[in-house]
Amino acid sequence: MRFNGKKVVVTGGNSGIGKESAKQFIKEGALVAIIGRNEKRLEQTKNELGEQCIAYQADVSQVSELEDVFKNISEDLGTVDILVLNAGVSEHLETSQMTESVFDRMMDINIKGPYFTVQKALPFLNTGASIVAVSSISSRLGIKHMGVYAASKSALETLIRAFSAEFIDKQMRFNIISPGYTETPIFSKALDQDPHFFENASKTIPMKRMAQPIEITHSILFLASDKAKYITGANLVVDGGFSSIFPLDVIQEAFK
């Protein structure tokens, strides 16, 4: 019960890694507020997670909505101990196919959203609060058709390191999780195009499988906990070795 009595806010908390994070925080004693855009999915998640979960509808790319939602959260929870910046979107498009609206949407949600989420949350964050941002290993790699998404995540990582410096005097800790391939709804379009996507992606991962959301969540909870109270400005990569090691069999498979 590492988080007994703690108050947690999770953006994008109605699916995938965000939903699993909210679930595990609750299991360990926290009261959790989830923020999401999809009202139906929010309600389903709230009902599934029970009375220790409160749901708020908001689009993190809209600053006015963030301001309103944190006013509501402060009325319901008072102050906040942990903030998980998980909301994000991804589009895999060739440069020739990228549109201004898709570009803006990714940047607005993936970098503008976290920036103003922190700004609007600041008045309600306790001294010693822990903030964990969910990035991606794509920020470390050059992957075709993912330039805009990767750029938004690289910007997020730089932002979090800057926040960790700016607010260290308030004993606030800012850290980053960079997941690799994880079985979440963000890959729904890829599965629509290729029903064997998960199977094929797993072949490129040294550990031979994609991560489950709970495996990413374990790392989020660690960085949010007092066990990590001497860690700030860090980026914990959780990708089954995808971005750092290349076993011989993976290389041989690639060159068949």
GROMACS .gro file of C-alpha atoms in nm:
model
  256
    1MET     CA    1   0.000   0.000   0.000
    2ARG     CA    2   0.268   0.249  -0.109
    3PHE     CA    3   0.009   0.512  -0.197
    4ASN     CA    4  -0.231   0.484   0.093
    5GLY     CA    5  -0.401   0.823   0.131
    6LYS     CA    6  -0.227   0.971  -0.175
    7LYS     CA    7  -0.418   1.171  -0.435
    8VAL     CA    8  -0.327   1.098  -0.795
    9VAL     CA    9  -0.422   1.254  -1.129
   10VAL     CA   10  -0.377   1.057  -1.453
   11THR     CA   11  -0.433   1.219  -1.792
   12GLY     CA   12  -0.548   0.980  -2.061
   13GLY     CA   13  -0.662   0.761  -1.775
   14ASN     CA   14  -0.951   0.596  -1.955
   15SER     CA   15  -0.754   0.343  -2.163
   16GLY     CA   16  -0.424   0.165  -2.210
   17ILE     CA   17  -0.131   0.254  -1.986
   18GLY     CA   18  -0.325   0.536  -1.818
   19LYS     CA   19  -0.613   0.312  -1.721
   20GLU     CA   20  -0.383   0.041  -1.589
   21SER     CA   21  -0.188   0.303  -1.391
   22ALA     CA   22  -0.507   0.432  -1.230
   23LYS     CA   23  -0.608   0.074  -1.145
   24GLN     CA   24  -0.276  -0.005  -0.978
   25PHE     CA   25  -0.263   0.323  -0.784
   26ILE     CA   26  -0.608   0.243  -0.646
   27LYS     CA   27  -0.501  -0.110  -0.553
   28GLU     CA   28  -0.223   0.046  -0.347
   29GLY     CA   29  -0.452   0.282  -0.158
   30ALA     CA   30  -0.471   0.600  -0.367
   31LEU     CA   31  -0.767   0.816  -0.461
   32VAL     CA   32  -0.735   0.867  -0.837
   33ALA     CA   33  -0.873   1.130  -1.073
   34ILE     CA   34  -0.865   1.031  -1.439
   35ILE     CA   35  -0.890   1.282  -1.723
   36GLY     CA   36  -0.996   1.187  -2.075
   37ARG     CA   37  -1.178   1.309  -2.382
   38ASN     CA   38  -1.415   1.019  -2.446
   39GLU     CA   39  -1.712   1.053  -2.212
   40LYS     CA   40  -1.842   0.699  -2.265
   41ARG     CA   41  -1.502   0.540  -2.206
   42LEU     CA   42  -1.446   0.759  -1.901
   43GLU     CA   43  -1.773   0.644  -1.747
   44GLN     CA   44  -1.693   0.279  -1.820
   45THR     CA   45  -1.350   0.312  -1.661
   46LYS     CA   46  -1.488   0.493  -1.357
   47ASN     CA   47  -1.745   0.218  -1.304
   48GLU     CA   48  -1.481  -0.050  -1.347
   49LEU     CA   49  -1.233   0.108  -1.104
   50GLY     CA   50  -1.487   0.184  -0.835
   51GLU     CA   51  -1.544   0.453  -0.575
   52GLN     CA   52  -1.174   0.541  -0.542
   53CYS     CA   53  -1.183   0.673  -0.900
   54ILE     CA   54  -1.324   1.010  -1.007
   55ALA     CA   55  -1.354   1.090  -1.380
   56TYR     CA   56  -1.328   1.428  -1.551
   57GLN     CA   57  -1.388   1.497  -1.917
   58ALA     CA   58  -1.138   1.735  -2.076
   59ASP     CA   59  -0.919   1.772  -2.383
   60VAL     CA   60  -0.562   1.836  -2.265
   61SER     CA   61  -0.491   2.038  -2.578
   62GLN     CA   62  -0.746   2.298  -2.466
   63VAL     CA   63  -0.599   2.521  -2.196
   64SER     CA   64  -0.935   2.654  -2.081
   65GLU     CA   65  -1.060   2.297  -2.026
   66LEU     CA   66  -0.749   2.212  -1.825
   67GLU     CA   67  -0.801   2.517  -1.606
   68ASP     CA   68  -1.162   2.420  -1.541
   69VAL     CA   69  -1.084   2.055  -1.472
   70PHE     CA   70  -0.814   2.133  -1.216
   71LYS     CA   71  -1.048   2.369  -1.037
   72ASN     CA   72  -1.294   2.082  -1.014
   73ILE     CA   73  -1.023   1.840  -0.904
   74SER     CA   74  -0.912   2.080  -0.631
   75GLU     CA   75  -1.269   2.105  -0.503
   76ASP     CA   76  -1.301   1.726  -0.493
   77LEU     CA   77  -0.952   1.622  -0.385
   78GLY     CA   78  -0.791   1.933  -0.238
   79THR     CA   79  -0.424   1.897  -0.321
   80VAL     CA   80  -0.250   1.647  -0.548
   81ASP     CA   81   0.048   1.424  -0.464
   82ILE     CA   82   0.113   1.252  -0.797
   83LEU     CA   83   0.051   1.360  -1.157
   84VAL     CA   84   0.089   1.117  -1.448
   85LEU     CA   85   0.113   1.286  -1.788
   86ASN     CA   86  -0.005   1.001  -2.007
   87ALA     CA   87  -0.244   1.153  -2.265
   88GLY     CA   88  -0.104   1.123  -2.615
   89VAL     CA   89  -0.184   1.046  -2.978
   90SER     CA   90   0.013   0.893  -3.263
   91GLU     CA   91  -0.027   0.899  -3.640
   92HIS     CA   92   0.212   0.714  -3.872
   93LEU     CA   93   0.211   0.900  -4.203
   94GLU     CA   94   0.454   0.956  -4.486
   95THR     CA   95   0.581   1.312  -4.505
   96SER     CA   96   0.390   1.361  -4.829
   97GLN     CA   97   0.066   1.258  -4.654
   98MET     CA   98   0.103   1.466  -4.339
   99THR     CA   99  -0.151   1.747  -4.307
  100GLU     CA  100  -0.130   2.061  -4.099
  101SER     CA  101  -0.431   1.956  -3.891
  102VAL     CA  102  -0.280   1.614  -3.804
  103PHE     CA  103   0.057   1.778  -3.727
  104ASP     CA  104  -0.106   2.035  -3.499
  105ARG     CA  105  -0.320   1.773  -3.325
  106MET     CA  106  -0.018   1.561  -3.233
  107MET     CA  107   0.183   1.859  -3.112
  108ASP     CA  108  -0.113   2.005  -2.922
  109ILE     CA  109  -0.188   1.684  -2.733
  110ASN     CA  110   0.164   1.545  -2.692
  111ILE     CA  111   0.358   1.859  -2.591
  112LYS     CA  112   0.126   2.156  -2.543
  113GLY     CA  113  -0.103   1.936  -2.332
  114PRO     CA  114   0.159   1.827  -2.078
  115TYR     CA  115   0.302   2.179  -2.052
  116PHE     CA  116  -0.028   2.338  -1.961
  117THR     CA  117  -0.140   2.040  -1.754
  118VAL     CA  118   0.158   2.107  -1.528
  119GLN     CA  119   0.092   2.483  -1.531
  120LYS     CA  120  -0.272   2.444  -1.430
  121ALA     CA  121  -0.192   2.173  -1.175
  122LEU     CA  122   0.085   2.373  -1.003
  123PRO     CA  123  -0.136   2.558  -0.751
  124PHE     CA  124  -0.266   2.222  -0.628
  125LEU     CA  125   0.054   2.013  -0.628
  126ASN     CA  126   0.191   1.938  -0.283
  127THR     CA  127   0.550   2.007  -0.186
  128GLY     CA  128   0.733   1.688  -0.275
  129ALA     CA  129   0.486   1.597  -0.551
  130SER     CA  130   0.595   1.343  -0.811
  131ILE     CA  131   0.523   1.397  -1.181
  132VAL     CA  132   0.577   1.116  -1.432
  133ALA     CA  133   0.548   1.174  -1.807
  134VAL     CA  134   0.491   0.892  -2.056
  135SER     CA  135   0.714   0.933  -2.360
  136SER     CA  136   0.820   0.673  -2.619
  137ILE     CA  137   1.135   0.505  -2.744
  138SER     CA  138   1.055   0.664  -3.080
  139SER     CA  139   1.219   0.980  -2.944
  140ARG     CA  140   1.552   0.790  -2.942
  141LEU     CA  141   1.526   0.638  -3.290
  142GLY     CA  142   1.485   0.739  -3.651
  143ILE     CA  143   1.173   0.551  -3.761
  144LYS     CA  144   1.015   0.630  -4.095
  145HIS     CA  145   0.664   0.775  -4.095
  146MET     CA  146   0.696   0.864  -3.725
  147GLY     CA  147   0.887   1.192  -3.745
  148VAL     CA  148   0.620   1.419  -3.603
  149TYR     CA  149   0.525   1.181  -3.322
  150ALA     CA  150   0.890   1.125  -3.234
  151ALA     CA  151   0.958   1.500  -3.240
  152SER     CA  152   0.668   1.563  -3.003
  153LYS     CA  153   0.803   1.301  -2.760
  154SER     CA  154   1.157   1.440  -2.782
  155ALA     CA  155   1.015   1.781  -2.697
  156LEU     CA  156   0.825   1.629  -2.405
  157GLU     CA  157   1.143   1.479  -2.262
  158THR     CA  158   1.328   1.810  -2.287
  159LEU     CA  159   1.034   1.984  -2.122
  160ILE     CA  160   1.027   1.740  -1.830
  161ARG     CA  161   1.401   1.782  -1.768
  162ALA     CA  162   1.351   2.161  -1.766
  163PHE     CA  163   1.061   2.126  -1.521
  164SER     CA  164   1.276   1.907  -1.295
  165ALA     CA  165   1.528   2.192  -1.274
  166GLU     CA  166   1.269   2.467  -1.234
  167PHE     CA  167   1.078   2.306  -0.948
  168ILE     CA  168   1.352   2.123  -0.761
  169ASP     CA  169   1.345   2.388  -0.486
  170LYS     CA  170   0.984   2.287  -0.422
  171GLN     CA  171   1.104   1.927  -0.386
  172MET     CA  172   0.892   1.825  -0.685
  173ARG     CA  173   1.028   1.537  -0.890
  174PHE     CA  174   0.978   1.514  -1.266
  175ASN     CA  175   1.066   1.189  -1.444
  176ILE     CA  176   0.999   1.014  -1.774
  177ILE     CA  177   0.897   0.663  -1.877
  178SER     CA  178   0.980   0.563  -2.237
  179PRO     CA  179   0.785   0.249  -2.329
  180GLY     CA  180   0.852   0.036  -2.632
  181TYR     CA  181   0.587  -0.164  -2.815
  182THR     CA  182   0.299  -0.215  -2.572
  183GLU     CA  183  -0.035  -0.386  -2.635
  184THR     CA  184  -0.262  -0.082  -2.606
  185PRO     CA  185  -0.542   0.074  -2.816
  186ILE     CA  186  -0.290   0.319  -2.969
  187PHE     CA  187  -0.204   0.036  -3.212
  188SER     CA  188  -0.564  -0.024  -3.318
  189LYS     CA  189  -0.508   0.125  -3.665
  190ALA     CA  190  -0.199  -0.090  -3.716
  191LEU     CA  191  -0.402  -0.400  -3.623
  192ASP     CA  192  -0.676  -0.299  -3.866
  193GLN     CA  193  -0.419  -0.284  -4.145
  194ASP     CA  194  -0.229  -0.597  -4.034
  195PRO     CA  195  -0.399  -0.851  -3.803
  196HIS     CA  196  -0.053  -1.001  -3.738
  197PHE     CA  197   0.101  -0.670  -3.630
  198PHE     CA  198   0.164  -0.775  -3.268
  199GLU     CA  199   0.319  -1.104  -3.382
  200ASN     CA  200   0.543  -0.935  -3.638
  201ALA     CA  201   0.645  -0.655  -3.402
  202SER     CA  202   0.739  -0.910  -3.136
  203LYS     CA  203   0.996  -1.064  -3.371
  204THR     CA  204   1.194  -0.737  -3.369
  205ILE     CA  205   1.210  -0.718  -2.988
  206PRO     CA  206   1.500  -0.894  -2.813
  207MET     CA  207   1.261  -1.028  -2.546
  208LYS     CA  208   1.039  -1.165  -2.826
  209ARG     CA  209   0.716  -1.008  -2.708
  210MET     CA  210   0.538  -0.677  -2.667
  211ALA     CA  211   0.486  -0.533  -2.321
  212GLN     CA  212   0.160  -0.554  -2.131
  213PRO     CA  213   0.031  -0.222  -1.991
  214ILE     CA  214   0.087  -0.338  -1.634
  215GLU     CA  215   0.459  -0.383  -1.703
  216ILE     CA  216   0.489  -0.016  -1.800
  217THR     CA  217   0.270   0.078  -1.504
  218HIS     CA  218   0.505  -0.090  -1.256
  219SER     CA  219   0.777   0.153  -1.365
  220ILE     CA  220   0.543   0.452  -1.342
  221LEU     CA  221   0.444   0.357  -0.988
  222PHE     CA  222   0.808   0.310  -0.891
  223LEU     CA  223   0.905   0.660  -1.007
  224ALA     CA  224   0.597   0.804  -0.838
  225SER     CA  225   0.677   0.635  -0.507
  226ASP     CA  226   0.904   0.728  -0.219
  227LYS     CA  227   1.134   0.445  -0.331
  228ALA     CA  228   1.244   0.685  -0.607
  229LYS     CA  229   1.260   1.005  -0.400
  230TYR     CA  230   1.624   1.066  -0.498
  231ILE     CA  231   1.545   1.035  -0.871
  232THR     CA  232   1.451   1.340  -1.080
  233GLY     CA  233   1.505   1.437  -1.442
  234ALA     CA  234   1.551   1.069  -1.533
  235ASN     CA  235   1.424   0.876  -1.833
  236LEU     CA  236   1.349   0.509  -1.765
  237VAL     CA  237   1.336   0.307  -2.088
  238VAL     CA  238   1.104   0.004  -2.071
  239ASP     CA  239   1.119  -0.162  -2.411
  240GLY     CA  240   1.239  -0.520  -2.379
  241GLY     CA  241   1.581  -0.416  -2.509
  242PHE     CA  242   1.444  -0.288  -2.841
  243SER     CA  243   1.638   0.040  -2.848
  244SER     CA  244   1.963  -0.081  -2.692
  245ILE     CA  245   2.048  -0.443  -2.771
  246PHE     CA  246   2.033  -0.651  -3.089
  247PRO     CA  247   2.068  -1.027  -3.034
  248LEU     CA  248   2.213  -1.223  -3.326
  249ASP     CA  249   1.888  -1.407  -3.401
  250VAL     CA  250   1.701  -1.076  -3.439
  251ILE     CA  251   1.964  -0.950  -3.684
  252GLN     CA  252   1.959  -1.276  -3.880
  253GLU     CA  253   1.579  -1.265  -3.901
  254ALA     CA  254   1.593  -0.911  -4.036
  255PHE     CA  255   1.831  -1.007  -4.316
  256LYS     CA  256   1.653  -1.320  -4.436
   0.00000   0.00000   0.00000
